[in-house]
Coordinates of C-alpha atoms in Angstrom, one line a residue:
X77 CA -0.3 -0.2 0.2
X78 CA 1.9 2.6 -1.3
X79 CA 0.1 5.8 -1.8
X80 CA -2.1 7.9 0.8
X81 CA -5.7 9.2 -0.5
X82 CA -8.0 10.8 2.0
X83 CA -6.6 9.5 5.2
X84 CA -6.5 5.6 3.5
X85 CA -3.6 3.9 1.9
X86 CA -3.6 1.9 -1.0
X87 CA -2.1 0.2 -4.0
X88 CA -1.6 2.2 -7.1
X89 CA -3.1 0.8 -9.5
X90 CA -1.1 2.3 -12.1
X91 CA 2.0 0.6 -14.5
X92 CA 4.5 -1.5 -11.6
X93 CA 8.0 0.3 -10.8
X94 CA 10.8 -0.2 -8.5
X95 CA 13.6 2.1 -6.7
X96 CA 17.7 0.4 -6.1
X97 CA 20.0 0.9 -4.0
X98 CA 22.9 3.1 -6.6
X99 CA 25.8 1.8 -4.6
X100 CA 25.2 -2.6 -5.2
X101 CA 21.2 -2.8 -7.2
X102 CA 20.0 -3.9 -4.2
X103 CA 16.0 -3.3 -4.4
X104 CA 14.6 -1.0 -1.9
X105 CA 10.7 -0.3 -2.4
X106 CA 8.7 -2.0 -5.0
X107 CA 4.6 -0.8 -5.8
X108 CA 2.8 0.8 -8.6
X109 CA 2.4 4.1 -9.9
X110 CA -1.4 6.0 -9.2
X111 CA -3.6 5.9 -12.1
X112 CA -4.6 9.6 -13.2
X113 CA -8.4 9.0 -11.2
X114 CA -5.9 7.7 -7.9
X115 CA -4.6 11.4 -8.8
X116 CA -7.8 13.1 -9.2
X117 CA -9.4 11.3 -5.8
X118 CA -6.1 12.5 -4.0
X119 CA -6.5 15.7 -5.1
X120 CA -10.7 16.2 -4.1
X121 CA -9.6 14.2 -0.8
X122 CA -7.6 17.1 0.0
X123 CA -10.4 19.9 -1.4
X124 CA -12.7 18.4 1.2
X125 CA -9.8 18.3 3.4
X126 CA -9.3 22.4 2.9
X127 CA -12.0 23.5 4.3
X128 CA -11.6 22.4 8.3
X129 CA -7.9 22.6 8.3
X130 CA -7.7 26.3 7.1
X131 CA -10.2 26.7 10.3
X132 CA -8.1 25.0 12.1
X133 CA -5.8 27.2 14.7
X134 CA -2.4 28.3 13.5
X135 CA -1.2 27.5 17.4
X136 CA -2.6 23.7 16.6
X137 CA -1.1 23.2 12.8
X138 CA 2.0 24.2 14.5
X139 CA 1.7 21.8 17.1
X140 CA 1.7 19.0 13.9
X141 CA 4.1 20.0 12.5
X142 CA 6.7 20.1 15.8
X143 CA 5.2 16.5 16.1
X144 CA 6.0 15.2 13.0
X145 CA 9.6 16.7 13.8
X146 CA 9.5 14.9 16.9
X147 CA 8.9 11.7 14.9
X148 CA 11.7 12.1 12.5
X149 CA 14.1 13.1 15.2
X150 CA 13.1 9.5 17.4
X151 CA 13.8 7.7 13.7
X152 CA 16.5 9.6 12.7
X153 CA 18.8 6.8 12.0
X154 CA 16.5 4.6 10.2
X155 CA 15.9 7.7 7.8
X156 CA 19.7 8.4 7.6
X157 CA 19.5 5.2 6.6
X158 CA 16.8 4.6 4.0
X159 CA 18.4 7.9 2.7
X160 CA 21.4 6.8 2.1
X161 CA 20.3 3.3 0.3
X162 CA 17.9 4.5 -2.0
X163 CA 20.1 7.9 -2.8
X164 CA 23.3 6.7 -2.4
X165 CA 24.6 9.4 0.0
X166 CA 27.2 8.7 2.6
X167 CA 25.9 7.8 5.4
X168 CA 27.3 11.3 7.1
X169 CA 25.9 12.6 4.5
X170 CA 22.3 11.7 5.1
X171 CA 22.3 12.4 8.4
X172 CA 22.5 16.1 7.8
X173 CA 19.4 15.6 5.2
X174 CA 17.6 14.3 8.2
X175 CA 18.9 17.5 10.9
X176 CA 17.5 19.7 8.2
X177 CA 14.2 18.0 8.1
X178 CA 13.4 18.6 11.7
X179 CA 15.4 21.7 11.6
X180 CA 13.0 23.1 9.2
X181 CA 9.8 23.2 11.5
X182 CA 11.4 25.7 13.5
X183 CA 12.7 28.2 10.5
X184 CA 8.9 27.5 9.1
X185 CA 7.2 28.8 12.6
X186 CA 9.3 31.9 12.6
X187 CA 8.8 32.4 8.8
X188 CA 4.8 32.2 9.2
X189 CA 4.8 34.9 12.0
X190 CA 7.7 37.2 10.7
X191 CA 6.7 37.1 6.9
X192 CA 3.1 36.5 7.3
X193 CA 1.6 38.1 10.3
X194 CA -1.4 40.4 10.8
X195 CA -0.3 44.1 10.1
X196 CA -2.3 47.2 11.4
X197 CA -2.1 50.7 10.8
X198 CA -4.1 53.9 11.3
X199 CA -5.8 54.7 8.1
X200 CA -8.0 57.8 9.1
X201 CA -11.4 57.3 9.9
X202 CA -10.7 53.3 9.8
X203 CA -7.8 51.1 10.7
X204 CA -5.9 48.8 7.7
X205 CA -5.5 45.3 8.1
X206 CA -3.5 42.9 6.0
X207 CA -3.9 38.9 7.0
X208 CA -3.1 36.3 5.1
X209 CA -4.7 32.7 3.8
X210 CA -4.0 29.2 2.8
X211 CA -4.1 29.0 -0.4
X212 CA -5.9 25.3 -1.0
X213 CA -4.7 22.5 -2.4
X214 CA -0.6 22.6 -3.6
X215 CA 1.1 20.0 -5.8
X216 CA 4.4 19.2 -3.8
X217 CA 6.4 17.8 -6.6
X218 CA 10.2 16.2 -4.9
X219 CA 13.5 15.9 -6.7
X220 CA 15.7 12.8 -5.7
X221 CA 18.9 14.5 -4.5
X222 CA 17.0 15.7 -0.9
X223 CA 14.1 13.4 -0.6
X224 CA 13.1 14.2 2.6
X225 CA 14.5 18.0 3.3
X226 CA 13.5 19.7 -0.1
X227 CA 9.5 18.7 -0.4
X228 CA 9.2 19.0 3.0
X229 CA 10.6 22.7 2.8
X230 CA 7.3 23.0 1.2
X231 CA 5.0 20.8 2.8
X232 CA 5.8 22.4 6.5
X233 CA 5.1 26.0 5.5
X234 CA 2.1 25.0 3.3
X235 CA 0.6 23.3 6.0
X236 CA 1.5 25.3 8.8
X237 CA -0.1 28.3 6.4
X238 CA -3.7 26.0 6.5
X239 CA -3.3 24.2 3.4
X240 CA -3.7 20.9 2.2
X241 CA -0.9 18.8 0.0
X242 CA -0.7 16.1 -2.6
X243 CA 2.7 14.9 -2.8
X244 CA 4.6 13.2 -5.7
X245 CA 8.0 11.8 -4.6
X246 CA 10.7 11.5 -7.5
X247 CA 10.1 7.9 -9.3
X248 CA 13.7 7.4 -7.9
X249 CA 13.2 7.8 -4.5
X250 CA 9.5 7.0 -3.8
X251 CA 10.9 5.0 -0.7
X252 CA 12.1 8.4 0.9
X253 CA 8.8 9.7 -0.2
X254 CA 6.5 7.4 1.7
X255 CA 8.2 6.7 5.0
X256 CA 7.9 11.2 4.8
X257 CA 4.4 10.8 4.7
X258 CA 3.7 8.2 6.9
X259 CA 5.5 9.8 9.3
X260 CA 3.3 13.0 9.1
X261 CA 0.2 10.9 9.3
X262 CA 1.5 9.5 12.8
X263 CA 2.6 13.1 13.3
X264 CA -1.8 13.5 14.1
X265 CA -2.7 15.5 10.8
X266 CA -6.5 15.0 10.2
X267 CA -7.3 12.8 6.8
X268 CA -6.9 14.3 3.4
X269 CA -4.3 17.1 4.8
X270 CA -1.1 15.2 3.7
X271 CA -1.8 13.0 0.1
X272 CA 0.8 10.7 -1.3
X273 CA 1.0 9.4 -5.1
X274 CA 3.5 7.6 -6.5
X275 CA 4.9 7.7 -10.1
X276 CA 7.3 9.1 -13.2
X277 CA 5.9 11.4 -15.7
X278 CA 2.5 10.6 -16.3
X279 CA 1.5 10.9 -12.7
X280 CA 3.5 14.0 -12.7
X281 CA 1.2 15.6 -15.5
X282 CA -2.0 14.4 -14.6
X283 CA -1.1 16.1 -11.1
X284 CA -0.7 19.5 -12.5
X285 CA -3.9 19.2 -14.9
X286 CA -5.8 18.2 -11.5
X287 CA -7.8 21.3 -9.4
X288 CA -4.9 22.1 -8.1
X289 CA -4.4 26.2 -6.3
X290 CA -0.2 25.6 -6.0
X291 CA 2.5 23.4 -8.0
X292 CA 6.0 23.6 -5.4
X293 CA 8.4 22.2 -7.7
X294 CA 12.5 21.4 -7.1
X295 CA 14.2 20.1 -10.1
X296 CA 15.7 20.2 -13.6
X297 CA 14.9 23.5 -15.8
X298 CA 13.5 21.2 -18.7
X299 CA 11.4 19.6 -16.1
X300 CA 10.2 23.1 -15.1
X301 CA 9.8 24.9 -17.9
X302 CA 7.5 21.6 -19.4
X303 CA 5.1 22.5 -15.6
X304 CA 5.6 25.8 -16.7
X305 CA 4.5 25.2 -20.4
X306 CA 1.6 22.9 -19.0
X307 CA 0.2 25.6 -16.5
X308 CA 0.0 28.0 -19.6
X309 CA -3.5 29.6 -19.4
X310 CA -3.9 28.8 -16.0
X311 CA -3.2 32.0 -13.5
X312 CA -5.2 30.9 -10.7
X313 CA -2.9 28.5 -9.8
X314 CA 0.4 29.5 -8.1
X315 CA 3.8 28.3 -9.5
X316 CA 6.9 28.1 -7.7
X317 CA 9.9 26.6 -9.5
X318 CA 13.5 25.9 -8.3
X319 CA 15.6 24.7 -11.4
X320 CA 19.2 24.2 -11.0
X321 CA 22.0 26.1 -12.2
X322 CA 25.1 27.0 -13.9
X323 CA 26.7 28.3 -10.9
X324 CA 30.3 29.8 -11.1
X325 CA 32.9 29.8 -8.6
X326 CA 35.7 32.8 -8.8
X327 CA 39.3 32.3 -6.6
X328 CA 40.9 34.9 -6.5
X329 CA 44.3 36.3 -6.8
X330 CA 45.9 35.3 -3.6
X331 CA 43.4 32.8 -2.0
X332 CA 44.4 30.8 0.9
X333 CA 45.6 27.9 -1.1
X334 CA 44.5 25.2 1.1
X335 CA 41.6 26.9 1.9
X336 CA 40.5 28.1 -1.5
X337 CA 41.1 24.0 -2.3
X338 CA 39.0 23.3 0.3
X339 CA 36.2 25.6 -0.4
X340 CA 36.3 24.1 -4.4
X341 CA 35.8 20.0 -3.5
X342 CA 33.4 21.1 -1.6
X343 CA 31.6 23.4 -3.8
X344 CA 32.0 20.9 -6.7
X345 CA 31.8 17.5 -5.4
X346 CA 29.7 16.8 -2.1
X347 CA 27.0 14.8 -3.1
X348 CA 28.4 13.4 -6.0
X349 CA 27.7 16.9 -8.0
X350 CA 24.6 16.4 -7.5
X351 CA 23.6 19.7 -5.7
X352 CA 21.8 22.4 -7.4
X353 CA 23.9 24.8 -5.9
X354 CA 27.1 22.5 -6.8
X355 CA 30.1 24.7 -8.4
X356 CA 30.1 24.1 -12.1
X357 CA 32.7 26.6 -13.7
X358 CA 35.8 27.0 -11.5
X359 CA 37.4 30.8 -13.0
X360 CA 40.6 30.7 -11.7
X361 CA 43.4 33.6 -12.1
X362 CA 45.8 33.0 -15.5
X363 CA 49.5 33.1 -14.0
X364 CA 51.4 31.5 -11.2
X365 CA 49.1 31.5 -8.8
X366 CA 46.7 30.0 -10.7
X367 CA 49.0 27.5 -11.6
X368 CA 49.8 26.7 -8.2
X369 CA 45.8 26.4 -7.3
X370 CA 44.9 24.4 -9.8
X371 CA 47.8 21.9 -9.5
X372 CA 46.7 21.8 -5.3
X373 CA 42.8 21.0 -6.5
X374 CA 43.2 18.2 -9.5
X375 CA 46.1 16.4 -6.3
X376 CA 43.1 17.1 -3.4
X377 CA 40.4 15.9 -5.7
X378 CA 42.5 13.0 -6.9
X379 CA 42.3 12.0 -3.2
X380 CA 38.7 12.2 -2.3
X381 CA 37.7 8.6 -1.8
X382 CA 34.5 7.3 -3.5
X383 CA 32.4 4.0 -1.7
X384 CA 30.3 2.6 -0.4
X385 CA 27.7 4.9 1.9
X386 CA 28.1 3.0 4.2
X387 CA 31.6 1.9 4.7
X388 CA 33.2 2.1 8.3
X389 CA 35.7 4.6 6.3
X390 CA 33.1 7.1 5.4
X391 CA 33.8 7.9 1.7
X392 CA 33.4 11.9 0.5
X393 CA 31.0 10.5 -2.3
X394 CA 29.2 8.0 -3.0
X395 CA 27.7 6.7 -6.5
X396 CA 25.5 9.2 -8.8
X397 CA 21.6 8.2 -8.3
X398 CA 21.7 6.0 -11.3
X399 CA 24.0 3.8 -13.3
X400 CA 21.7 6.0 -16.3
X401 CA 23.0 9.3 -14.4
X402 CA 26.5 7.7 -14.3
X403 CA 26.5 7.6 -18.8
X404 CA 25.2 10.8 -18.9
X405 CA 27.8 12.8 -17.1
X406 CA 30.5 10.6 -18.3
X407 CA 28.6 11.5 -22.0
X408 CA 29.0 14.8 -20.9
X409 CA 32.9 14.6 -20.3
X410 CA 33.4 13.0 -23.6
X411 CA 31.3 15.8 -25.3
X412 CA 33.1 18.5 -23.9
X413 CA 36.6 17.2 -24.0
X414 CA 35.8 16.7 -27.8
X415 CA 34.4 20.8 -28.4
X416 CA 38.7 21.2 -27.1
X417 CA 37.9 21.2 -23.2
X418 CA 41.7 19.8 -21.8
X419 CA 41.4 16.8 -18.9
X420 CA 43.4 18.0 -16.2
X421 CA 41.7 14.5 -13.9
X422 CA 39.4 12.4 -16.0
X423 CA 36.4 11.2 -14.8
X424 CA 36.2 7.7 -14.8
X425 CA 34.3 4.2 -13.3
X426 CA 35.3 3.4 -10.0
X427 CA 36.9 -0.4 -9.6
X428 CA 34.7 -3.3 -8.1
X429 CA 31.5 -0.8 -7.8
X430 CA 28.4 -0.4 -10.0
X431 CA 28.4 1.4 -12.7
X432 CA 26.9 4.3 -11.0
X433 CA 30.0 5.4 -9.4
X434 CA 32.1 7.5 -11.2
X435 CA 35.6 9.4 -9.8
X436 CA 36.0 13.4 -9.7
X437 CA 36.6 15.1 -13.2
X438 CA 38.4 18.5 -13.8
X439 CA 38.6 20.2 -17.3
X440 CA 39.7 23.0 -18.4
X441 CA 38.1 24.3 -20.8
X442 CA 39.9 28.0 -21.4
X443 CA 38.9 29.4 -24.4
X444 CA 36.7 27.1 -25.6
X445 CA 32.8 27.6 -26.2
X446 CA 31.3 25.1 -24.1
X447 CA 27.3 24.8 -23.8
X448 CA 25.3 26.9 -21.0
X449 CA 24.4 23.3 -19.3
X450 CA 23.8 21.9 -16.0
X451 CA 26.2 19.0 -15.7
X452 CA 24.7 16.8 -12.9
X453 CA 27.3 15.4 -11.4
X454 CA 31.0 15.7 -10.2
X455 CA 32.2 17.4 -13.1
X456 CA 34.0 21.0 -13.2
X457 CA 35.3 23.0 -15.9
X458 CA 38.4 25.8 -15.1
X459 CA 38.4 28.8 -16.7
X460 CA 40.9 31.1 -17.2
X461 CA 41.1 34.9 -16.5
X462 CA 42.9 37.6 -16.8
X463 CA 40.9 40.3 -15.0
X464 CA 37.9 40.6 -11.8
X465 CA 35.9 42.2 -14.7
X466 CA 36.2 39.2 -17.0
X467 CA 35.9 36.7 -14.2
X468 CA 32.9 38.5 -13.5
X469 CA 31.1 38.8 -17.2
X470 CA 32.3 34.6 -17.7
X471 CA 30.1 34.3 -14.5
X472 CA 27.6 35.9 -15.7
X473 CA 27.2 34.6 -19.3
X474 CA 25.0 32.0 -18.8
X475 CA 21.1 31.3 -18.1
X476 CA 20.5 30.5 -15.1
X477 CA 21.4 32.1 -11.4
X478 CA 21.5 30.3 -8.2
X479 CA 24.4 30.0 -6.7
X480 CA 27.8 31.6 -7.2
X481 CA 31.1 32.0 -4.7
X482 CA 33.9 34.2 -3.7
X483 CA 37.1 33.0 -2.4
X484 CA 39.7 35.1 -1.0
X485 CA 39.8 38.8 -1.5
X486 CA 38.9 41.6 0.8
X487 CA 35.3 43.3 1.5
X488 CA 35.7 45.7 -0.9
X489 CA 36.2 43.4 -3.6
X490 CA 33.5 41.4 -2.6
X491 CA 31.2 43.9 -2.5
X492 CA 32.7 44.5 -6.5
X493 CA 31.9 41.4 -7.6
X494 CA 28.9 40.4 -5.7
X495 CA 26.7 43.6 -7.0
X496 CA 28.1 42.3 -10.4
X497 CA 26.9 38.7 -10.0
X498 CA 24.0 37.5 -11.6
X499 CA 22.8 35.0 -9.0
X500 CA 20.2 34.9 -6.2
X501 CA 22.6 32.6 -3.4
X502 CA 25.9 34.6 -4.0
X503 CA 28.5 33.2 -0.9
X504 CA 32.3 34.8 0.1
X505 CA 34.8 32.3 1.3
X506 CA 32.4 29.2 1.7
X507 CA 31.0 26.7 -0.9
X508 CA 28.4 27.6 -3.6
X509 CA 26.9 24.5 -1.7
X510 CA 25.9 26.3 1.6
X511 CA 23.0 28.1 2.5
X512 CA 20.8 29.0 5.5
X513 CA 17.2 28.1 6.1
X514 CA 16.9 31.4 7.9
X515 CA 17.3 33.3 4.6
X516 CA 15.6 33.0 1.6
X517 CA 17.1 30.2 -1.7
X518 CA 16.1 30.5 -4.7
X519 CA 17.8 32.1 -8.2
X520 CA 16.7 34.2 -11.5
X521 CA 17.1 33.2 -14.8
X522 CA 16.7 30.0 -15.9
X523 CA 17.3 28.6 -12.0
X524 CA 13.4 30.1 -10.7
X525 CA 10.5 32.3 -11.5
X526 CA 11.3 34.7 -8.5
X527 CA 9.2 32.4 -5.9
X528 CA 12.0 31.7 -3.4
X529 CA 12.0 28.9 -1.1
X530 CA 13.4 28.6 2.5
X531 CA 12.5 31.4 4.5
X532 CA 10.7 32.2 2.2
X533 CA 8.4 30.0 1.5
X534 CA 6.2 31.7 3.9
X535 CA 5.3 33.8 0.9
X536 CA 4.0 31.7 -1.7
X537 CA 2.3 29.6 0.7
X538 CA -0.7 32.0 1.7
X539 CA -2.0 35.3 0.1
X540 CA -2.3 38.9 2.2
X541 CA -5.9 40.5 2.0
X542 CA -6.2 44.0 2.7
X543 CA -9.3 45.6 4.6
X544 CA -10.1 48.7 5.6
X545 CA -12.0 48.4 8.5
X546 CA -14.1 50.5 11.2
X547 CA -16.4 49.4 14.1
X548 CA -18.6 52.1 14.1
X549 CA -21.6 53.0 10.9
X550 CA -21.3 55.7 10.4
X551 CA -23.6 58.3 8.0
X552 CA -20.9 60.8 5.6
X553 CA -21.6 64.0 6.1
X554 CA -22.4 64.1 2.6
X555 CA -21.3 62.9 -0.4
X556 CA -19.8 64.4 -3.7
X557 CA -22.3 65.5 -5.8
X558 CA -25.4 65.0 -3.1
X559 CA -27.6 68.5 -3.6

């Protein structure tokens, strides 16, 4: 029983599918996709539950969210093990994701009060009051790379605001998605407030076609554009898109080499390069300093441990999400080399492991006209620059605009670069993959549609209602034009 519709667990009636551990191919989850009818039933159940749930006091909704966080905390080891198994993340990294799931509740409660509180102002004979209301039924599409934390980053603020949810996990991580929803049920969410449908693109298409009030999506730019197109002509459906990036990290002349190398490694290769904020392009000064830095970076990347996620000697990287994903990133490397990029560290398979494992790759693409693409894996392109303005121009030479980073320099230089970079997340002397749940998260251009999540998720979880109010009903002294 892998679907949750109106408080009842039921079996999907569509095509059967399964997830397998990318580290060894072992089966993790099996079930069947939701049919078109089951998807619409889930939305109808969410619609039915919305009226009562939206009228529940915010304190009670927050209480359920806190119960959910407590349950996650009590099952943290089990959830981390499942994430590690189904995604292939090293166990240490899966534990950090679980910690983010629990922390999201407090951050969302704070954001709900700060971003969507009641605002009253004197407006002459009346008072102006702004309140916020939930939209209704939200469809939440989850990604595979953070199958618990990222969809939960939508679900928590949506429920706190009084919306109901139909959640479709990635078809690559259905097990984690089911575990997440089972914990929401255990926390006491009323029937129909959270619903779960499983499956691939056809299930997603059916969910978008259903009478939803909002769609919250984290994933690739390609799929985000398809969802945007599918919702064309339906302005009443709120759409929040986070679609990745072709992110640049700029290393400035004179930056401490070991520290800069460590930041670059974390930016480019954590989660085997499968984060939307991973650095894809590294901008390095031309000349002696750049040569020393690149040599140290290649050496450090070559020594990264790539292995089984639960190994006693913890790896830095596990496998990619699938063998197909590994083939795609290896093909990207081959294509870039054919275009003229020079391999400094060639990505390749890991002996003795499944084909989902690959080692980090670094290519020098200076002067090469490479496609503006997000290569979702441990592949880093180096571009040498002569001037700071040249580096800024190269960093901005992308349709994306999610994350960027600056390594080295003083505060004045950082300010100069920061104000000229096109990105929604810009870090200084920190990895591009670092982000605070107490701040907004999102990008511009092909990286999103100006609806940042994290702390600002409260903004799209509720809409403002402005009122002019007066307790006394008073007849005006006169009306314009009245005799």
